[in-house]
Coordinates of C-alpha atoms in Angstrom, one line a residue:
K1 CA 57.6 -54.8 -56.6
R2 CA 59.3 -51.6 -55.8
S3 CA 57.8 -49.9 -58.7
L4 CA 54.2 -51.2 -57.7
Y5 CA 54.8 -50.1 -54.2
K6 CA 55.9 -46.6 -55.2
E7 CA 53.0 -46.1 -57.5
E8 CA 50.6 -47.2 -54.7
Q9 CA 52.2 -44.6 -52.4
Q10 CA 51.7 -41.8 -55.0
N11 CA 48.0 -42.8 -55.5
R12 CA 47.5 -42.5 -51.8
R13 CA 49.2 -39.1 -51.6
R14 CA 46.8 -37.9 -54.6
E15 CA 43.9 -39.2 -52.8
R16 CA 44.7 -37.3 -49.6
K17 CA 45.5 -34.2 -51.5
T18 CA 42.2 -34.4 -53.3
I19 CA 40.3 -34.9 -50.0
L20 CA 42.0 -32.0 -48.4
I21 CA 41.2 -29.7 -51.5
C22 CA 37.5 -30.8 -51.3
C23 CA 37.3 -30.1 -47.7
V24 CA 38.9 -26.7 -48.2
I25 CA 36.5 -25.9 -51.0
F26 CA 33.4 -27.0 -48.9
A27 CA 34.4 -24.9 -45.9
M28 CA 34.8 -21.9 -48.3
I29 CA 31.3 -22.5 -49.6
L30 CA 29.7 -22.9 -46.1
G31 CA 31.5 -19.6 -45.1
V32 CA 30.0 -17.8 -48.1
V33 CA 26.6 -19.2 -47.5
F34 CA 26.6 -18.3 -43.8
G35 CA 27.9 -14.8 -44.7
I36 CA 25.0 -14.3 -47.0
V37 CA 22.5 -15.5 -44.4
F38 CA 23.8 -13.4 -41.7
H39 CA 23.9 -10.3 -43.9
K40 CA 20.3 -10.8 -44.9
L41 CA 19.1 -11.3 -41.3
R42 CA 20.9 -8.2 -40.1
K43 CA 19.4 -6.3 -42.9
N44 CA 15.8 -7.5 -42.0
N45 CA 16.4 -6.7 -38.4
T46 CA 17.4 -3.2 -39.1
K47 CA 14.3 -2.7 -41.3
E48 CA 12.1 -3.9 -38.4
Q49 CA 13.7 -1.7 -36.0
N50 CA 13.4 1.2 -38.4
A51 CA 9.7 0.4 -38.9
I52 CA 9.0 0.2 -35.2
A53 CA 10.6 3.4 -34.5
Q54 CA 8.5 5.0 -37.3
D55 CA 5.3 3.6 -35.9
Q56 CA 6.2 4.8 -32.4
D57 CA 6.9 8.3 -33.8
S58 CA 3.6 8.2 -35.5
L59 CA 1.8 7.0 -32.3
D60 CA 3.5 9.8 -30.3
S61 CA 2.3 12.3 -32.9
V62 CA -1.3 11.4 -32.7
A63 CA -1.5 10.3 -29.0
P64 CA -4.1 12.5 -27.3
T65 CA -2.8 14.9 -24.7
L66 CA -4.8 14.3 -21.5
T67 CA -5.6 17.6 -19.6
P68 CA -6.2 17.5 -15.9
I69 CA -9.7 17.1 -14.9
T70 CA -11.2 20.2 -13.2
V71 CA -14.6 20.9 -11.6
D72 CA -15.2 23.3 -14.3
M73 CA -15.1 20.6 -17.0
I74 CA -18.2 19.2 -15.1
N75 CA -20.1 22.1 -13.8
D76 CA -19.8 24.2 -17.0
N77 CA -20.7 21.4 -19.4
E78 CA -24.2 21.3 -20.7
D79 CA -24.5 17.7 -19.8
P80 CA -25.2 17.3 -16.1
Q81 CA -24.1 13.7 -16.2
N82 CA -20.4 14.7 -16.3
Q83 CA -19.8 13.8 -19.9
A84 CA -16.6 15.8 -19.9
V85 CA -15.0 13.4 -17.4
T86 CA -16.3 10.4 -19.2
D87 CA -14.8 11.5 -22.7
M88 CA -11.5 12.2 -21.0
I89 CA -11.3 8.7 -19.3
N90 CA -12.2 7.0 -22.6
D91 CA -9.5 8.9 -24.4
G92 CA -7.0 7.4 -22.3
R93 CA -8.2 3.7 -22.7
E94 CA -6.9 1.3 -25.2
D95 CA -8.9 0.8 -28.4
E96 CA -9.9 -2.6 -27.7
D97 CA -11.2 -1.8 -24.2
P98 CA -15.0 -1.1 -24.1
P99 CA -15.8 2.6 -23.4
I100 CA -16.9 3.5 -19.9
Q101 CA -20.5 4.4 -19.8
N102 CA -21.2 8.1 -18.6
Q103 CA -23.7 6.9 -16.0
A104 CA -20.9 4.8 -14.5
V105 CA -18.7 7.9 -14.1
V106 CA -21.6 9.6 -12.2
A107 CA -22.3 6.6 -10.0
I108 CA -18.6 6.3 -9.0
L109 CA -18.5 10.0 -8.2
N110 CA -21.6 9.7 -6.1
V111 CA -20.1 6.9 -4.0
L112 CA -16.8 8.5 -3.4
E113 CA -17.8 12.1 -3.0
S114 CA -19.0 11.2 0.6
H115 CA -15.5 10.4 1.5
T116 CA -13.3 12.7 -0.7
D117 CA -14.0 16.2 -1.9
R118 CA -14.8 16.4 -5.7
N119 CA -12.0 18.9 -6.3
I120 CA -9.4 16.4 -5.0
L121 CA -11.1 13.5 -6.7
L122 CA -10.9 15.1 -10.1
D123 CA -7.3 16.2 -9.6
S124 CA -5.2 13.4 -11.2
S125 CA -2.0 14.7 -9.5
T126 CA -3.4 13.6 -6.1
P127 CA -3.5 10.0 -4.6
Q128 CA -7.3 10.3 -4.5
G129 CA -7.4 11.4 -8.2
Q130 CA -5.2 8.6 -9.3
A131 CA -7.2 6.1 -7.3
F132 CA -10.4 7.5 -8.8
I133 CA -8.9 7.0 -12.3
K134 CA -8.1 3.4 -11.4
I135 CA -11.6 2.7 -10.2
L136 CA -13.0 4.1 -13.3
E137 CA -10.9 1.9 -15.4
E138 CA -12.2 -1.2 -13.7
V139 CA -15.8 -0.3 -14.4
I140 CA -17.5 -0.9 -17.8
S141 CA -21.1 -0.1 -17.0
I142 CA -23.3 0.9 -14.3
D143 CA -24.5 -2.6 -14.0
T144 CA -21.1 -3.8 -12.8
I145 CA -20.8 -1.3 -9.9
N146 CA -20.8 -2.5 -6.3
P147 CA -20.6 0.5 -4.1
F148 CA -19.2 -1.4 -1.1
R149 CA -16.5 -3.0 -3.3
V150 CA -15.7 0.4 -4.9
E151 CA -15.2 2.0 -1.4
Q152 CA -13.0 -0.9 -0.1
R153 CA -10.6 -0.8 -3.2
Y154 CA -10.6 3.0 -3.4
A155 CA -9.4 3.1 0.1
L156 CA -6.6 0.7 -0.5
M157 CA -5.6 2.5 -3.6
V158 CA -5.3 5.9 -1.8
I159 CA -3.3 4.3 0.8
Y160 CA -0.9 3.0 -1.8
Y161 CA -0.5 6.2 -3.7
S162 CA -0.4 8.3 -0.5
T163 CA 2.6 6.3 1.0
T164 CA 4.7 5.9 -2.2
G165 CA 3.5 2.3 -2.9
E166 CA 5.9 1.9 -5.8
R167 CA 8.7 1.8 -3.3
W168 CA 7.3 -0.6 -0.9
L169 CA 9.3 -3.7 -0.1
L170 CA 6.6 -6.0 -0.8
R171 CA 3.4 -5.1 -3.0
N172 CA 2.1 -8.3 -4.5
G173 CA -1.4 -7.6 -5.9
W174 CA -1.0 -3.9 -5.5
E175 CA 1.0 -3.3 -8.7
R176 CA -1.8 -4.1 -11.0
F177 CA -4.7 -3.8 -8.4
D178 CA -5.6 -7.5 -8.9
D179 CA -9.3 -8.2 -9.0
D180 CA -9.2 -10.1 -5.7
H181 CA -8.0 -7.3 -3.3
C182 CA -8.3 -9.8 -0.3
S183 CA -5.2 -11.4 -1.7
W184 CA -3.1 -8.3 -1.9
F185 CA 0.0 -8.3 0.3
G186 CA -0.8 -6.9 3.8
V187 CA -4.5 -7.7 3.5
T188 CA -4.4 -10.3 6.2
S189 CA -8.1 -11.1 6.5
C190 CA -11.4 -10.4 4.9
K191 CA -15.0 -11.3 5.8
Q192 CA -17.9 -12.1 3.3
T193 CA -20.8 -9.8 3.7
E194 CA -24.5 -10.5 3.1
D195 CA -24.3 -9.2 -0.4
D196 CA -21.3 -11.5 -1.3
S197 CA -18.8 -8.8 -1.1
F198 CA -15.6 -9.1 0.9
A199 CA -15.0 -6.7 3.7
I200 CA -11.3 -6.0 4.8
T201 CA -10.9 -6.9 8.4
G202 CA -7.2 -7.1 8.7
L203 CA -4.4 -4.7 7.2
D204 CA -0.7 -5.2 8.0
L205 CA 1.7 -2.8 6.2
S206 CA 4.4 -2.7 8.9
H207 CA 8.0 -3.0 8.1
N208 CA 7.3 -2.2 4.5
N209 CA 9.0 1.2 3.7
L210 CA 5.9 3.2 3.6
A211 CA 6.8 6.9 3.1
G212 CA 4.4 9.9 3.1
S213 CA 1.4 10.3 5.3
I214 CA -1.7 8.2 6.2
P215 CA -4.8 9.4 4.2
S216 CA -8.1 10.1 5.9
E217 CA -9.7 7.8 3.2
I218 CA -8.3 4.8 5.4
C219 CA -11.3 5.5 7.5
I220 CA -13.6 4.3 4.9
L221 CA -12.8 0.9 6.4
S222 CA -13.9 2.1 9.7
S223 CA -16.9 -0.3 9.8
T224 CA -14.8 -3.4 9.1
I225 CA -11.2 -3.2 10.1
E226 CA -10.3 -5.1 13.4
Q227 CA -6.5 -5.2 13.1
L228 CA -4.6 -2.2 11.7
H229 CA -0.7 -2.3 11.7
M230 CA 1.4 0.3 10.0
G231 CA 4.4 0.5 12.5
D232 CA 8.1 0.4 11.8
N233 CA 7.9 2.6 8.7
I234 CA 10.3 5.4 9.7
L235 CA 9.4 7.5 6.6
L236 CA 5.8 7.6 7.4
E237 CA 5.0 10.9 8.8
G238 CA 2.1 13.5 9.3
H239 CA -0.8 13.3 11.8
I240 CA -2.7 10.1 12.6
P241 CA -6.2 10.7 11.1
Q242 CA -8.6 11.6 13.8
C243 CA -11.2 9.3 12.3
I244 CA -9.3 6.5 13.5
A245 CA -11.2 6.7 16.7
Q246 CA -14.3 5.8 14.6
F247 CA -13.2 2.3 13.9
K248 CA -16.0 0.7 16.0
N249 CA -14.6 -2.8 15.6
L250 CA -11.0 -2.1 16.0
I251 CA -9.0 -4.5 18.1
E252 CA -5.4 -3.8 17.4
L253 CA -3.8 -0.6 16.3
T254 CA 0.0 -0.4 15.9
M255 CA 1.7 2.7 14.4
D256 CA 5.0 2.7 16.3
D257 CA 8.5 3.6 15.2
C258 CA 7.4 6.1 12.5
R259 CA 7.6 9.9 12.4
L260 CA 3.9 10.6 13.2
Q261 CA 3.2 14.0 14.7
G262 CA 0.4 15.9 16.2
P263 CA -2.2 15.0 18.7
L264 CA -3.6 11.6 19.7
P265 CA -6.8 10.6 18.0
Q266 CA -9.6 12.1 20.1
G267 CA -11.7 9.4 21.9
L268 CA -9.5 6.6 20.7
L269 CA -9.7 4.7 24.0
T270 CA -13.5 4.8 23.9
I271 CA -13.7 2.1 21.2
P272 CA -15.2 -0.7 23.1
T273 CA -13.4 -3.4 21.3
L274 CA -9.8 -2.0 21.5
E275 CA -7.3 -4.4 23.1
I276 CA -3.7 -3.3 21.8
V277 CA -2.5 0.2 21.0
H278 CA 1.2 0.8 20.1
L279 CA 2.0 4.4 19.3
H280 CA 5.5 4.6 20.7
D281 CA 8.6 6.1 19.2
N282 CA 6.8 8.9 17.2
Q283 CA 6.6 12.7 17.7
L284 CA 3.1 12.9 19.0
T285 CA 2.0 15.8 21.1
G286 CA -0.9 16.9 23.4
T287 CA -2.5 15.4 26.3
M288 CA -3.7 12.0 27.1
D289 CA -7.0 13.2 28.2
T290 CA -7.9 13.5 24.4
L291 CA -7.9 9.7 24.3
F292 CA -11.1 9.9 26.5
L293 CA -12.9 12.7 25.0
K294 CA -16.1 11.9 23.1
N295 CA -17.3 14.3 20.2
N296 CA -18.9 16.6 22.8
N297 CA -15.5 17.0 24.6
I298 CA -16.9 15.4 27.7
M299 CA -14.7 12.9 29.6
A300 CA -15.8 9.3 29.0
S301 CA -14.5 7.6 31.9
N302 CA -18.0 6.7 33.0
V303 CA -18.7 5.2 29.5
F304 CA -16.4 2.3 30.2
R305 CA -18.2 1.1 33.3
I306 CA -21.5 1.5 31.5
Q307 CA -20.4 -0.5 28.5
R308 CA -18.2 -2.7 30.5
S309 CA -15.3 -1.9 28.1
Q310 CA -12.5 -3.6 29.9
N311 CA -10.7 -5.0 26.8
L312 CA -7.6 -2.8 26.6
K313 CA -4.6 -4.9 27.5
E314 CA -1.6 -3.0 26.1
F315 CA -1.1 0.7 25.7
K316 CA 2.5 1.9 24.7
A317 CA 3.0 5.5 23.9
Y318 CA 6.5 6.1 25.2
S319 CA 9.1 8.1 23.4
N320 CA 6.8 10.8 22.3
Q321 CA 6.1 14.4 23.3
L322 CA 3.0 14.0 25.4
S323 CA 2.2 16.5 28.2
G324 CA -0.1 17.0 31.0
T325 CA -1.2 14.5 33.6
I326 CA -1.8 10.8 33.5
P327 CA -5.6 10.3 33.4
D328 CA -7.3 8.4 36.2
A329 CA -9.6 7.1 33.5
L330 CA -7.0 4.5 32.7
S331 CA -8.0 2.8 36.0
S332 CA -11.2 1.8 34.1
F333 CA -9.3 -0.9 32.2
S334 CA -9.2 -3.8 34.7
W335 CA -7.7 -6.1 32.1
L336 CA -4.8 -3.9 31.4
E337 CA -1.4 -5.8 31.4
S338 CA 1.1 -3.2 29.9
L339 CA 1.2 0.4 30.2
W340 CA 4.3 2.3 29.0
L341 CA 4.3 6.1 29.1
N342 CA 8.0 6.8 29.8
D343 CA 10.2 9.4 27.8
N344 CA 7.4 11.9 27.6
N345 CA 6.7 15.3 29.3
L346 CA 4.0 14.0 31.6
S347 CA 3.8 15.5 35.2
G348 CA 1.9 14.8 38.4
D349 CA 1.3 11.6 40.3
V350 CA 0.1 8.3 39.2
S351 CA -3.5 7.9 40.7
S352 CA -4.3 5.2 43.2
G353 CA -6.8 3.9 40.9
V354 CA -4.1 3.1 38.2
C355 CA -1.9 1.6 40.9
D356 CA -4.6 -0.7 42.0
L357 CA -4.5 -2.4 38.6
R358 CA -1.1 -3.8 39.9
S359 CA -3.1 -6.2 42.0
M360 CA -4.9 -7.4 38.9
F361 CA -3.4 -8.0 35.6
L362 CA -1.1 -5.0 35.2
S363 CA 2.5 -6.5 35.1
E364 CA 4.3 -3.6 33.3
L365 CA 3.8 0.0 34.5
I366 CA 6.6 2.0 33.2
M367 CA 6.9 5.9 33.6
D368 CA 9.2 8.7 34.1
C369 CA 9.3 9.0 37.9
V370 CA 9.6 11.6 40.5
S371 CA 13.4 11.4 40.9
C372 CA 13.6 13.0 37.5
E373 CA 13.1 16.6 38.8
G374 CA 9.3 16.8 38.9
N375 CA 8.1 14.0 36.8
S376 CA 5.1 12.0 37.9
A377 CA 5.5 10.1 41.2
C378 CA 4.9 6.4 40.9
D379 CA 5.5 4.2 43.9
C380 CA 3.8 1.3 42.1
C381 CA 5.6 1.3 38.8
T382 CA 7.6 -1.8 37.8
M383 CA 10.3 0.4 36.0
C384 CA 11.1 4.1 36.3
Y385 CA 13.0 6.1 33.7
C386 CA 15.0 9.3 34.2
D387 CA 16.6 11.5 31.6

């Protein structure tokens, strides 16, 4: 029995030893296989990377060098239909994209030249030139051009490029200029027109890190915009475009807390629909009489009574560098609720006509008062400021 037990123990040891050896051999085989596979994958990947690099080098070597468009490229070309511009645009397009028709380039130029000088349009380093290129890239043939749509999108694109759009806090829809511009961030409302186009009626780009200046092309939207908000952008500078006063349907205008300079838009307060104006905390200069001047430089105080333009409810222009007197024409706004003009260089007395508004709806009348060494006297002010 002992010999049988001893023999059985030896057989078990041999079996365990055999199993162990088999496991070691199997693990070694797996290691070799994995090593071979990894080596091949790494080698193939290296080849692919080299091939991609070679392809990129070849593309770079044959890629066309786009020269800036100039007026001479058009005027000196034998083809009066601006073939030079058409060729340059098509050279920059992808091979699979259909070429832009020459007539389409001419049609776009004809639409935009009424808003922007051709020299600027054809300078690809300008915001207007960049927008012009983008508009052309959207057009395949003259049959696809809707002049009103082109103008609306061009205005937005110029605003984007003029105010460093790539650094905006929010720019959904603007990055690729999506087809539906009414869905872009900040385009708060649109209205369908008779020809099934969509007119922008609301634009709110406040608190969005705009930097640069407001382009005059914003006034392409003058016939449609009702609300325009661009305040709280401390890097927004330059002048307020004078054409803002031509926004015939404008209801709300806010451009406060920026670095805007220069005079107030001439005739701004002659817009019949205007209700809210916030221009405070800027560096605006000049007199307030400018707000009531029509194009012929005649004070338009009587115009308000004729048109019964009594919509203005809020006018805030405090913390600027305005000078001169406080116009009595403000008394025409019988619905005025808030008038803030403190922290300026205004002088003279507040007229009795303006004070009479306190018996109506004017609940906030804030000025730099007479106690501040020669500033305007204001017995009817709700609050007086003094430096």
